[in-house]
Each structure stands twice: as C-alpha cells, then as structure tokens.
Coordinates of C-alpha atoms in Angstrom, one line a residue:
M196 CA -0.1 0.0 -0.3
A197 CA 1.5 3.3 -0.8
D198 CA 3.2 5.6 2.1
L199 CA 2.2 9.1 1.3
R200 CA 4.5 9.8 4.6
R201 CA 7.6 8.4 3.1
E202 CA 10.0 10.0 1.4
G203 CA 8.8 11.5 -2.3
G204 CA 5.6 10.2 -1.5
Q205 CA 3.4 13.5 -1.2
T206 CA 5.8 14.9 -3.8
A207 CA 4.6 11.8 -5.9
A208 CA 1.0 12.0 -5.1
A209 CA 0.6 15.4 -5.8
S210 CA 1.7 15.1 -9.1
L211 CA -0.7 12.7 -9.9
L212 CA -3.7 14.8 -8.1
S213 CA -3.0 17.7 -10.0
E214 CA -3.1 16.0 -13.3
A215 CA -6.8 14.5 -12.5
N216 CA -9.9 16.2 -11.9
V217 CA -10.4 15.2 -9.0
G218 CA -11.8 18.2 -6.9
A219 CA -10.1 20.2 -4.0
V220 CA -6.9 18.5 -2.7
L221 CA -5.7 20.0 1.0
W222 CA -2.8 18.5 2.3
N223 CA -1.7 17.6 6.2
E224 CA -4.8 19.0 6.7
P225 CA -6.1 19.0 10.7
L226 CA -9.1 17.0 10.8
A227 CA -10.4 18.7 14.1
K228 CA -12.6 21.2 12.3
Y229 CA -14.3 18.5 10.3
T230 CA -15.7 16.8 13.2
T231 CA -18.7 17.1 15.7
W232 CA -16.3 16.0 18.6
K233 CA -13.5 18.7 17.9
I234 CA -11.1 15.9 17.7
G235 CA -8.7 14.5 15.4
G236 CA -4.9 15.1 13.4
P237 CA -4.3 15.7 10.1
A238 CA -5.4 14.1 7.3
D239 CA -1.7 13.3 5.0
C240 CA -4.5 14.4 2.0
L241 CA -7.6 15.5 2.2
I242 CA -10.0 15.4 -1.5
I243 CA -12.9 16.8 -1.5
P244 CA -15.1 16.0 -5.3
E245 CA -17.9 17.5 -6.3
N246 CA -19.7 15.6 -8.4
K247 CA -19.8 11.6 -9.4
E248 CA -17.6 12.2 -12.1
Q249 CA -14.8 13.6 -10.3
L250 CA -15.2 10.9 -7.5
K251 CA -15.0 8.0 -9.9
E252 CA -11.4 9.2 -11.2
L253 CA -10.2 9.7 -7.8
V254 CA -11.1 6.1 -6.5
T255 CA -10.2 4.7 -9.7
L256 CA -6.5 6.6 -9.6
L257 CA -6.4 5.7 -5.9
H258 CA -7.0 2.1 -6.5
A259 CA -4.6 2.3 -9.5
H260 CA -1.7 3.3 -7.4
R261 CA -2.6 1.5 -4.1
I262 CA -3.3 4.3 -2.1
H263 CA -5.3 3.9 1.0
W264 CA -8.3 5.8 1.5
T265 CA -10.9 6.8 4.2
Q266 CA -14.4 8.6 3.9
L267 CA -15.4 11.5 6.3
G268 CA -19.0 12.4 6.1
R269 CA -20.3 15.1 7.9
G270 CA -17.8 14.3 11.0
S271 CA -20.4 12.8 13.5
N272 CA -20.8 9.0 15.0
M273 CA -16.6 9.1 14.6
L274 CA -13.4 9.5 16.7
V275 CA -10.3 10.9 14.6
A276 CA -7.2 9.3 15.9
D277 CA -4.8 12.2 17.2
K278 CA -2.0 11.3 15.1
G279 CA -4.6 11.8 12.2
I280 CA -5.5 9.7 9.2
R281 CA -2.7 8.0 6.9
G282 CA -3.5 8.1 3.1
A283 CA -6.3 9.8 1.3
V284 CA -9.7 11.1 2.9
I285 CA -12.4 11.9 1.0
K286 CA -15.1 14.0 2.2
L287 CA -18.2 14.6 -0.6
G288 CA -18.5 18.6 -1.2
Q289 CA -21.6 20.6 -1.6
G290 CA -22.1 19.0 -5.2
F291 CA -23.3 15.6 -3.5
E292 CA -26.2 18.0 -1.6
E293 CA -29.0 17.7 -4.1
L294 CA -32.2 16.8 -3.4
H295 CA -35.4 16.0 -5.3
F296 CA -39.2 14.8 -4.8
D297 CA -41.0 13.0 -7.0
G298 CA -44.3 12.4 -5.6
E299 CA -43.7 9.5 -2.4
T300 CA -40.0 9.1 -3.6
V301 CA -37.3 11.0 -2.2
T302 CA -33.7 11.2 -4.1
A303 CA -30.8 13.0 -1.8
G304 CA -27.4 13.3 -2.2
G305 CA -24.9 11.6 -0.2
S306 CA -23.6 14.7 2.2
L307 CA -26.8 15.8 2.3
S308 CA -27.5 16.5 6.5
F309 CA -30.0 13.6 7.5
V310 CA -31.3 16.5 9.6
K311 CA -32.2 18.4 6.6
L312 CA -33.7 15.8 4.7
S313 CA -36.4 14.9 7.5
V314 CA -37.0 18.7 7.6
L315 CA -37.9 19.4 4.0
A316 CA -39.8 15.9 3.7
G317 CA -41.9 17.1 6.8
K318 CA -42.4 20.4 5.0
Q319 CA -43.4 18.4 1.8
G320 CA -46.1 16.5 3.8
L321 CA -44.3 13.6 3.3
A322 CA -43.8 10.8 6.4
G323 CA -41.4 8.1 7.2
L324 CA -38.4 10.0 8.4
E325 CA -39.1 11.7 11.5
F326 CA -37.3 9.5 13.4
A327 CA -34.1 11.1 11.1
G328 CA -34.5 14.6 13.0
G329 CA -32.1 14.0 15.5
I330 CA -29.3 12.2 14.1
P331 CA -26.2 14.6 12.9
G332 CA -24.8 13.0 10.0
S333 CA -24.9 12.9 6.3
V334 CA -27.5 10.8 4.2
G335 CA -24.7 8.8 2.6
G336 CA -23.4 7.6 6.7
A337 CA -26.9 7.2 7.6
V338 CA -27.2 4.7 4.9
Y339 CA -24.1 3.1 5.9
M340 CA -24.8 2.2 9.3
N341 CA -28.7 1.7 9.2
A342 CA -28.7 4.8 11.3
G343 CA -31.7 5.0 13.3
A344 CA -34.2 6.3 16.4
H345 CA -37.8 6.3 18.0
G346 CA -38.6 2.8 16.7
S347 CA -37.1 3.3 13.1
D348 CA -34.2 3.3 10.8
V349 CA -33.1 4.0 7.2
S350 CA -33.7 0.1 6.0
R351 CA -37.6 0.9 6.5
I352 CA -37.6 3.8 4.0
F353 CA -34.8 2.8 1.8
K354 CA -35.2 1.8 -1.9
S355 CA -31.8 1.8 -3.5
A356 CA -28.6 3.9 -3.5
D357 CA -25.8 4.7 -6.0
I358 CA -22.4 3.8 -5.1
V359 CA -19.2 4.0 -6.1
L360 CA -16.9 1.2 -5.2
E361 CA -13.2 1.2 -4.0
T362 CA -12.6 0.0 -7.6
G363 CA -13.8 3.1 -9.1
E364 CA -16.9 1.1 -10.4
L365 CA -20.6 3.1 -10.3
V366 CA -23.2 0.6 -9.0
T367 CA -26.8 0.8 -7.5
Y368 CA -27.9 -1.1 -4.8
A369 CA -31.3 -1.6 -4.2
A370 CA -32.8 -2.5 -0.7
K371 CA -32.1 -6.6 -1.4
D372 CA -28.3 -5.8 -1.7
M373 CA -27.7 -3.6 1.4
A374 CA -27.9 -6.9 4.0
F375 CA -29.2 -4.2 6.5
D376 CA -29.3 -5.0 10.2
Y377 CA -29.3 -3.1 13.6
R378 CA -26.4 -0.2 13.0
H379 CA -25.4 -2.0 9.8
S380 CA -25.1 -2.6 6.2
I381 CA -23.4 -4.0 3.2
L382 CA -20.8 -1.2 3.3
H383 CA -19.1 -2.3 6.2
E384 CA -17.5 -5.5 4.5
R385 CA -18.1 -4.0 0.5
K386 CA -16.1 -0.6 0.6
G387 CA -17.7 2.3 -1.0
I388 CA -19.0 5.8 -1.2
V389 CA -23.3 6.5 -1.1
T390 CA -23.2 9.5 -4.0
E391 CA -27.1 9.7 -3.5
A392 CA -29.8 7.6 -2.1
V393 CA -33.7 7.2 -2.8
F394 CA -36.4 6.5 0.1
G395 CA -40.1 5.8 -0.4
L396 CA -42.3 8.0 2.1
R397 CA -46.1 8.3 2.4
Q398 CA -48.0 10.6 2.3
G399 CA -49.1 12.8 5.4
D400 CA -50.5 15.7 7.2
R401 CA -48.0 18.5 7.6
K402 CA -49.5 19.3 11.3
E403 CA -49.3 15.4 12.7
I404 CA -45.6 15.8 10.8
S405 CA -44.1 18.6 12.6
A406 CA -45.7 17.5 15.8
V407 CA -44.2 14.7 16.1
M408 CA -40.9 16.2 14.9
A409 CA -41.4 18.7 18.0
S410 CA -41.5 16.3 20.3
Y411 CA -39.0 14.2 19.3
K412 CA -36.6 17.5 19.5
D413 CA -38.3 18.4 23.0
R414 CA -37.1 15.1 23.9
R415 CA -33.8 15.5 23.0
R416 CA -33.2 18.8 24.2
R417 CA -34.4 17.6 27.6
T418 CA -32.6 14.8 27.6
Q419 CA -28.9 15.2 25.3
P420 CA -26.2 17.4 25.9
L421 CA -26.5 19.2 22.7
Q422 CA -24.5 22.3 23.1
S423 CA -21.5 20.2 24.2
A424 CA -18.9 18.8 21.4
T425 CA -20.0 15.5 21.1
A426 CA -20.2 12.1 18.7
G427 CA -24.0 11.2 20.0
S428 CA -24.5 7.8 21.2
V429 CA -20.4 5.9 22.2
F430 CA -22.1 2.5 22.9
R431 CA -24.6 0.6 21.3
N432 CA -27.4 -0.4 23.3
P433 CA -27.1 -4.0 24.2
P434 CA -30.3 -6.8 23.4
G435 CA -32.9 -5.9 25.6
D436 CA -31.2 -2.8 27.7
H437 CA -29.9 1.0 27.3
A438 CA -26.2 1.6 27.1
A439 CA -26.9 4.8 28.9
R440 CA -29.0 2.8 31.3
L441 CA -26.3 0.7 32.3
I442 CA -23.4 3.2 32.1
E443 CA -25.6 5.5 34.8
A444 CA -26.6 2.7 37.3
A445 CA -23.0 2.0 37.5
G446 CA -22.1 5.5 38.9
L447 CA -20.0 6.2 35.8
K448 CA -21.9 9.8 35.1
G449 CA -19.7 12.6 35.0
L450 CA -16.5 10.1 35.1
R451 CA -13.6 12.2 33.6
I452 CA -10.4 11.3 32.2
G453 CA -8.5 14.2 30.8
G454 CA -11.0 16.3 28.8
A455 CA -13.6 13.6 27.9
E456 CA -16.6 13.8 30.3
V457 CA -19.2 11.0 31.0
S458 CA -22.5 13.3 29.6
L459 CA -24.3 13.8 33.1
Q460 CA -27.4 14.8 30.6
H461 CA -27.2 11.4 28.9
A462 CA -24.5 8.6 30.4
N463 CA -24.2 7.1 26.9
F464 CA -22.6 10.6 25.7
I465 CA -19.0 11.4 25.9
E466 CA -18.6 15.3 26.2
N467 CA -15.4 17.1 24.9
T468 CA -15.3 19.9 27.6
G469 CA -13.0 21.7 25.8
Q470 CA -8.9 20.1 25.5
A471 CA -10.2 16.5 24.9
T472 CA -7.9 14.3 22.7
A473 CA -8.5 11.3 21.3
E474 CA -6.8 9.2 23.7
D475 CA -8.7 10.7 26.7
V476 CA -12.2 9.5 24.8
L477 CA -10.8 6.1 24.3
A478 CA -9.4 5.7 27.8
L479 CA -12.6 6.8 28.8
M480 CA -14.6 4.3 26.8
E481 CA -12.7 1.7 28.1
R482 CA -13.1 2.2 31.5
I483 CA -16.7 2.3 30.5
K484 CA -16.3 -1.3 29.4
E485 CA -14.7 -2.5 31.7
T486 CA -16.8 -1.6 34.6
I487 CA -20.1 -2.6 33.0
S488 CA -18.2 -6.1 31.8
E489 CA -17.4 -6.4 35.9
K490 CA -21.0 -5.4 37.2
N491 CA -23.0 -6.8 34.5
G492 CA -21.5 -9.0 32.5
I493 CA -22.1 -7.4 29.3
H494 CA -19.8 -6.6 26.5
M495 CA -20.4 -3.0 25.8
V496 CA -19.5 -2.5 21.7
P497 CA -18.7 1.1 20.2
E498 CA -21.2 2.5 18.0
V499 CA -18.7 4.8 17.3
Y500 CA -16.3 4.3 14.7
V501 CA -12.2 4.9 15.5
L502 CA -10.4 6.0 12.7
G503 CA -6.7 6.9 12.5
E504 CA -3.4 6.3 13.5
R505 CA -2.7 5.6 17.2

C-alpha cells in the first residue's frame, strides 16, 4: 500500500492528483474542525470531489496506485485519532447535497444533512423520516450504518443507492443488496461511497408530522447535551437494555479522563469539555467497558467508529 509519508510520497501523489479532475486537494489538513467531537489529527491528504465523475476518477486513481483512502462524512459518530489519518481522506463536497422530490419518492445526495432531509420531507407533507430529525450525520453515513431512532431506521424507507465502490465502479444497490441489520449495512464489508440514496415515503399531514418532530426535538433538548461537542451515542444498546441506563446505574456519570467526560445529562454521550484528545476519549470508553463488564457481565460495543493512526 502506497505511503504518502515516505520520502517523495506526497510529491508523487500530488503530481498524480494535480493532473486529474478530482476536486479540491488539501495536504496535512487538520481534521478536528471537520468532526462534531472537535477532535482529530491531520489527514495526509483531504480530497473534496464535487460530483460523481470527479469521485469515480479519484477512487479509480487511488485504487490503481494502491493509496489507502478513508471517507469522512459530516464528522459525527466517529473519533479521529490524535495522529490523524494516513493516506487519502475523501469528503463529498456541496455538489452531493442535491435533493429531489417525486411524489412519495425522494432522492438525496450522499453529503446532504440527514436532519435537513427529514425537515424538508416533512414540509412536503411526506411521512417516514421523522425519526431522522436528531441524527446529525449525512445521508450517506445514515445508509452506511442503517441509522435509526424512535423505533425506526433507514432500512424501513430505503429503496436504492448509487455507490462508488473502491475500484471506482459506480453501481446501484437495491434494498435487497444492502444486508441491513442493527447499525449495519453491506458497506461495512464492501467498501464504497454513497453518492445518492432514494427513499420511499408516504403522504402524511404536515401538522402531524411537525408535531411528532417537535416532540422528538423537545425530548432531545431535555435529555441530550446538544450544546456540547459530542459524537452522539457512544455505545450500542445491548439486547433488551439501554447503554445509558447501564452506564448511569454503574455510577459513571461525570467520570472524567483528561478533557473527556461522561455527560451528566445523558450517560451514553461523552463530552469534549474543551481540550479532550482522542486518547482521553478512548481511555474513558475503555473504563466504561471494563466497569459494565465487571458489574453486569455485558460486553459494550462502540457505536462510534475510531479512525486513524494511534
């Protein structure tokens, strides 16, 4: 696998990328400002394509030259290591934020905010996306992890998605191809980037949709640290229980390591109190896992993805 940090590695890659039509290319770009946790070291190379053609050319080029790449969405649900991410990091640009309504079908670009999609669908009088009003990621990220809340998830409304595979091939996957499960899709095993997704919604009453979303928003405001730098829920809910209940019952609310603290408002959130490092967060996660294992015999599975070099 090509190493962009070896002598001449960036120079060679820069030459390749400068000759290609792949979008903006930023070298040694700090990633903390791109993540909701406000944590993370630099990417060797951050590349921001603006359309499918640029993305296909970019991924094809990286594949051909054996340059490892990682996708960065809207920066939620992930922890970027303090040493950053080696190789290329791909972040879809604003050109992937398109949105189109056709009756009860909506087509949304991969980098579009999932929250924005839910709000705009509601204004169209389309029901089915109310659950997404508090999921602070992109459409592509939501498909990747089968994001869900309030008893629903992406798999219930998903129709198809256009995906650029790691070879650069553009394919269309239907629901049957996605292997959806709890916070899981086929993209965990088959590397690819969602460029757009199609969802099937249903006609609803605008006032009722708005009321449901308002109630969900009010609940989040009361129970989640929305004003703090977090990455959302840190651990998956174990079968038949809730991660937050287990963490709170273990007396871990307010536990702090470095600048990372278990939220006093919601025990399954870890807040960056201002100067937290990725290692602070990881140490706190490990302490939580060990405590819950000792007290309850339950193995806590992280819901956040740890990316980069430790």
